[in-house]
Amino acid sequence: MAGTEGFDGAIAAIRQDLAAATEGLMAVAEAGLRDVALARAGDGEALSRIESGLLGVLEACALEDLIGQRLTRLQAVAAGARPEAGDPEEEGLLNGPAEPGQGLGQAEADIWLAGGGEP
Amino acid sequence: MAVDKAMKILVVDDYKTMVRIVRGLLNQLGFNNVDEATDGPTALSMIGANGYGLVLSDWNMAPMTGFELLKAVRADPKTRALPFVLVTAEAKVENVIAARQAGVNSYIIKPFTHAVLKQKLTAVLGEF
């Protein structure tokens, strides 16, 4: 059923977002704890690595926005509604985060923005 | 010309967490004069009243999307040349093409890293 597919796809994407963010945060915490020990032992680069890790934590917090958008889409799927664009030029452009494996990556977006890509 | 890191920057997103993230990453890059708005109409009003050097905006917001905000900024002769970057989870080819045609300066897909933000801001503003 189309409705179930949209629902299941959104749920799967949310699970994947959560798993990826959790893995990222755990990796930062584990590396940070090692670097704290190294900093105490005199490693001059350890603080830079900790700073870099904390930036990664900040970046991972985008999870709330992405999952929030997926949940909004789930509500719409459950209600049988589709997002409506107020501006006719935006018809079909309000889709929220792509499901895993779909959507452009940053490098591809850069190509299209520069006027490249397939005609 | 050197980039003025004291420039006023406006971050627009209806998710306050995302505003905090972008502000934090901008601060790390040395940009500390950052204003925020959580909807398009407020952002448009702030843009008209302040001399921003850069706008970073989400796309999917209501009642005015970031795309509509971009078009409004480009339609005003006083703000037509304002550097405008979309920071969005919208990742279809059609979105990027529409944004390009509307005059966006750069397009950042969420989630993104501080390295990507620096790369895109460098491309828009110059080396810093």
Tab-separated table of N, CA, C and O in Angstrom, chain B residues 2-55:
chain	number	residue	atom	x	y	z
B	2	ALA	N	39.587	41.905	2.090
B	2	ALA	CA	39.490	40.991	3.217
B	2	ALA	C	38.049	40.930	3.710
B	2	ALA	O	37.306	41.917	3.665
B	3	VAL	N	37.666	39.750	4.171
B	3	VAL	CA	36.318	39.567	4.698
B	3	VAL	C	36.234	40.216	6.081
B	3	VAL	O	37.100	39.986	6.934
B	4	ASP	N	35.229	41.028	6.282
B	4	ASP	CA	35.016	41.693	7.572
B	4	ASP	C	34.286	40.735	8.498
B	4	ASP	O	33.068	40.536	8.367
B	5	LYS	N	35.007	40.149	9.439
B	5	LYS	CA	34.371	39.179	10.321
B	5	LYS	C	33.425	39.826	11.319
B	5	LYS	O	32.725	39.132	12.038
B	6	ALA	N	33.409	41.155	11.359
B	6	ALA	CA	32.448	41.845	12.221
B	6	ALA	C	31.123	42.074	11.503
B	6	ALA	O	30.189	42.655	12.066
B	7	MET	N	31.010	41.596	10.258
B	7	MET	CA	29.771	41.804	9.512
B	7	MET	C	28.588	41.195	10.243
B	7	MET	O	28.716	40.209	10.962
B	8	LYS	N	27.430	41.802	10.010
B	8	LYS	CA	26.200	41.260	10.607
B	8	LYS	C	25.694	40.115	9.732
B	8	LYS	O	25.581	40.259	8.509
B	9	ILE	N	25.401	39.017	10.384
B	9	ILE	CA	24.883	37.848	9.692
B	9	ILE	C	23.520	37.512	10.274
B	9	ILE	O	23.319	37.583	11.487
B	10	LEU	N	22.590	37.128	9.407
B	10	LEU	CA	21.257	36.713	9.857
B	10	LEU	C	21.077	35.225	9.585
B	10	LEU	O	21.251	34.773	8.451
B	11	VAL	N	20.726	34.484	10.628
B	11	VAL	CA	20.436	33.056	10.502
B	11	VAL	C	18.925	32.880	10.664
B	11	VAL	O	18.338	33.373	11.635
B	12	VAL	N	18.300	32.187	9.708
B	12	VAL	CA	16.847	32.023	9.703
B	12	VAL	C	16.509	30.539	9.668
B	12	VAL	O	16.878	29.837	8.721
B	13	ASP	N	15.825	30.054	10.695
B	13	ASP	CA	15.381	28.655	10.719
B	13	ASP	C	14.283	28.543	11.755
B	13	ASP	O	14.363	29.144	12.828
B	14	ASP	N	13.258	27.765	11.438
B	14	ASP	CA	12.155	27.617	12.394
B	14	ASP	C	12.490	26.641	13.519
B	14	ASP	O	11.750	26.545	14.492
B	15	TYR	N	13.583	25.907	13.410
B	15	TYR	CA	14.077	25.069	14.498
B	15	TYR	C	15.170	25.820	15.255
B	15	TYR	O	16.259	26.081	14.729
B	16	LYS	N	14.877	26.169	16.508
B	16	LYS	CA	15.835	26.964	17.280
B	16	LYS	C	17.145	26.229	17.496
B	16	LYS	O	18.214	26.844	17.598
B	17	THR	N	17.078	24.888	17.569
B	17	THR	CA	18.319	24.120	17.713
B	17	THR	C	19.222	24.358	16.511
B	17	THR	O	20.437	24.523	16.660
B	18	MET	N	18.647	24.379	15.326
B	18	MET	CA	19.457	24.583	14.129
B	18	MET	C	20.048	25.988	14.127
B	18	MET	O	21.190	26.186	13.707
B	19	VAL	N	19.286	26.971	14.598
B	19	VAL	CA	19.827	28.329	14.695
B	19	VAL	C	21.039	28.332	15.622
B	19	VAL	O	22.071	28.939	15.322
B	20	ARG	N	20.916	27.620	16.744
B	20	ARG	CA	22.042	27.553	17.702
B	20	ARG	C	23.243	26.865	17.082
B	20	ARG	O	24.382	27.264	17.316
B	21	ILE	N	22.991	25.811	16.310
B	21	ILE	CA	24.099	25.095	15.666
B	21	ILE	C	24.825	26.014	14.695
B	21	ILE	O	26.054	26.136	14.725
B	22	VAL	N	24.085	26.674	13.832
B	22	VAL	CA	24.708	27.539	12.829
B	22	VAL	C	25.435	28.694	13.513
B	22	VAL	O	26.561	29.042	13.157
B	23	ARG	N	24.796	29.259	14.544
B	23	ARG	CA	25.446	30.353	15.286
B	23	ARG	C	26.757	29.857	15.901
B	23	ARG	O	27.786	30.520	15.826
B	24	GLY	N	26.712	28.668	16.518
B	24	GLY	CA	27.918	28.116	17.150
B	24	GLY	C	29.033	27.900	16.143
B	24	GLY	O	30.199	28.205	16.401
B	25	LEU	N	28.685	27.367	14.978
B	25	LEU	CA	29.694	27.118	13.949
B	25	LEU	C	30.229	28.434	13.381
B	25	LEU	O	31.423	28.565	13.103
B	26	LEU	N	29.352	29.434	13.225
B	26	LEU	CA	29.811	30.749	12.765
B	26	LEU	C	30.774	31.363	13.784
B	26	LEU	O	31.791	31.949	13.425
B	27	ASN	N	30.422	31.224	15.063
B	27	ASN	CA	31.309	31.738	16.121
B	27	ASN	C	32.687	31.081	16.029
B	27	ASN	O	33.710	31.735	16.180
B	28	GLN	N	32.694	29.774	15.801
B	28	GLN	CA	33.970	29.056	15.680
B	28	GLN	C	34.780	29.577	14.492
B	28	GLN	O	36.014	29.521	14.512
B	29	LEU	N	34.095	30.039	13.462
B	29	LEU	CA	34.782	30.567	12.284
B	29	LEU	C	35.179	32.033	12.469
B	29	LEU	O	35.785	32.620	11.588
B	30	GLY	N	34.802	32.619	13.614
B	30	GLY	CA	35.193	33.992	13.907
B	30	GLY	C	34.135	35.034	13.637
B	30	GLY	O	34.389	36.221	13.743
B	31	PHE	N	32.933	34.584	13.262
B	31	PHE	CA	31.817	35.507	13.009
B	31	PHE	C	30.932	35.535	14.248
B	31	PHE	O	30.228	34.569	14.536
B	32	ASN	N	30.981	36.648	14.988
B	32	ASN	CA	30.264	36.716	16.258
B	32	ASN	C	29.083	37.673	16.251
B	32	ASN	O	28.349	37.766	17.225
B	33	ASN	N	28.894	38.383	15.151
B	33	ASN	CA	27.812	39.362	15.060
B	33	ASN	C	26.645	38.719	14.317
B	33	ASN	O	26.391	38.988	13.139
B	34	VAL	N	25.950	37.826	15.035
B	34	VAL	CA	24.946	36.970	14.396
B	34	VAL	C	23.568	37.249	14.982
B	34	VAL	O	23.374	37.170	16.198
B	35	ASP	N	22.618	37.576	14.127
B	35	ASP	CA	21.226	37.739	14.531
B	35	ASP	C	20.462	36.495	14.110
B	35	ASP	O	20.928	35.714	13.267
B	36	GLU	N	19.275	36.327	14.658
B	36	GLU	CA	18.493	35.152	14.301
B	36	GLU	C	17.024	35.508	14.110
B	36	GLU	O	16.515	36.468	14.687
B	37	ALA	N	16.368	34.705	13.286
B	37	ALA	CA	14.925	34.813	13.076
B	37	ALA	C	14.393	33.406	12.881
B	37	ALA	O	15.096	32.549	12.345
B	38	THR	N	13.174	33.165	13.320
B	38	THR	CA	12.600	31.827	13.207
B	38	THR	C	11.457	31.768	12.200
B	38	THR	O	10.759	30.745	12.111
B	39	ASP	N	11.262	32.834	11.449
B	39	ASP	CA	10.286	32.773	10.377
B	39	ASP	C	10.650	33.810	9.311
B	39	ASP	O	11.368	34.780	9.576
B	40	GLY	N	10.130	33.578	8.106
B	40	GLY	CA	10.474	34.408	6.967
B	40	GLY	C	10.045	35.860	7.081
B	40	GLY	O	10.846	36.768	6.798
B	41	PRO	N	8.795	36.136	7.467
B	41	PRO	CA	8.379	37.540	7.551
B	41	PRO	C	9.230	38.356	8.514
B	41	PRO	O	9.594	39.500	8.212
B	42	THR	N	9.562	37.779	9.658
B	42	THR	CA	10.429	38.481	10.610
B	42	THR	C	11.808	38.712	9.998
B	42	THR	O	12.377	39.801	10.107
B	43	ALA	N	12.327	37.687	9.339
B	43	ALA	CA	13.636	37.808	8.695
B	43	ALA	C	13.616	38.912	7.638
B	43	ALA	O	14.539	39.728	7.560
B	44	LEU	N	12.562	38.953	6.830
B	44	LEU	CA	12.480	39.963	5.769
B	44	LEU	C	12.454	41.367	6.372
B	44	LEU	O	13.109	42.288	5.864
B	45	SER	N	11.726	41.514	7.457
B	45	SER	CA	11.669	42.812	8.129
B	45	SER	C	13.043	43.198	8.671
B	45	SER	O	13.486	44.351	8.545
B	46	MET	N	13.744	42.226	9.253
B	46	MET	CA	15.077	42.495	9.810
B	46	MET	C	16.065	42.826	8.679
B	46	MET	O	16.903	43.715	8.839
B	47	ILE	N	15.938	42.138	7.565
B	47	ILE	CA	16.838	42.404	6.441
B	47	ILE	C	16.648	43.825	5.930
B	47	ILE	O	17.599	44.517	5.585
B	48	GLY	N	15.394	44.276	5.910
B	48	GLY	CA	15.121	45.622	5.433
B	48	GLY	C	15.622	46.706	6.373
B	48	GLY	O	15.883	47.829	5.956
B	49	ALA	N	15.756	46.341	7.647
B	49	ALA	CA	16.120	47.348	8.651
B	49	ALA	C	17.602	47.344	9.013
B	49	ALA	O	18.075	48.293	9.645
B	50	ASN	N	18.318	46.302	8.647
B	50	ASN	CA	19.721	46.179	9.056
B	50	ASN	C	20.624	45.908	7.852
B	50	ASN	O	20.184	45.352	6.870
B	51	GLY	N	21.857	46.308	7.977
B	51	GLY	CA	22.803	46.074	6.889
B	51	GLY	C	23.515	44.752	7.037
B	51	GLY	O	24.682	44.694	7.437
B	52	TYR	N	22.784	43.660	6.731
B	52	TYR	CA	23.428	42.347	6.848
B	52	TYR	C	24.398	42.120	5.694
B	52	TYR	O	24.164	42.544	4.564
B	53	GLY	N	25.464	41.408	6.020
B	53	GLY	CA	26.443	41.038	5.001
B	53	GLY	C	26.196	39.644	4.464
B	53	GLY	O	26.792	39.245	3.467
B	54	LEU	N	25.298	38.892	5.125
B	54	LEU	CA	25.050	37.510	4.735
B	54	LEU	C	23.765	37.029	5.402
B	54	LEU	O	23.499	37.385	6.558
B	55	VAL	N	22.995	36.248	4.667
B	55	VAL	CA	21.826	35.567	5.224
B	55	VAL	C	22.000	34.065	5.011
B	55	VAL	O	22.367	33.627	3.910
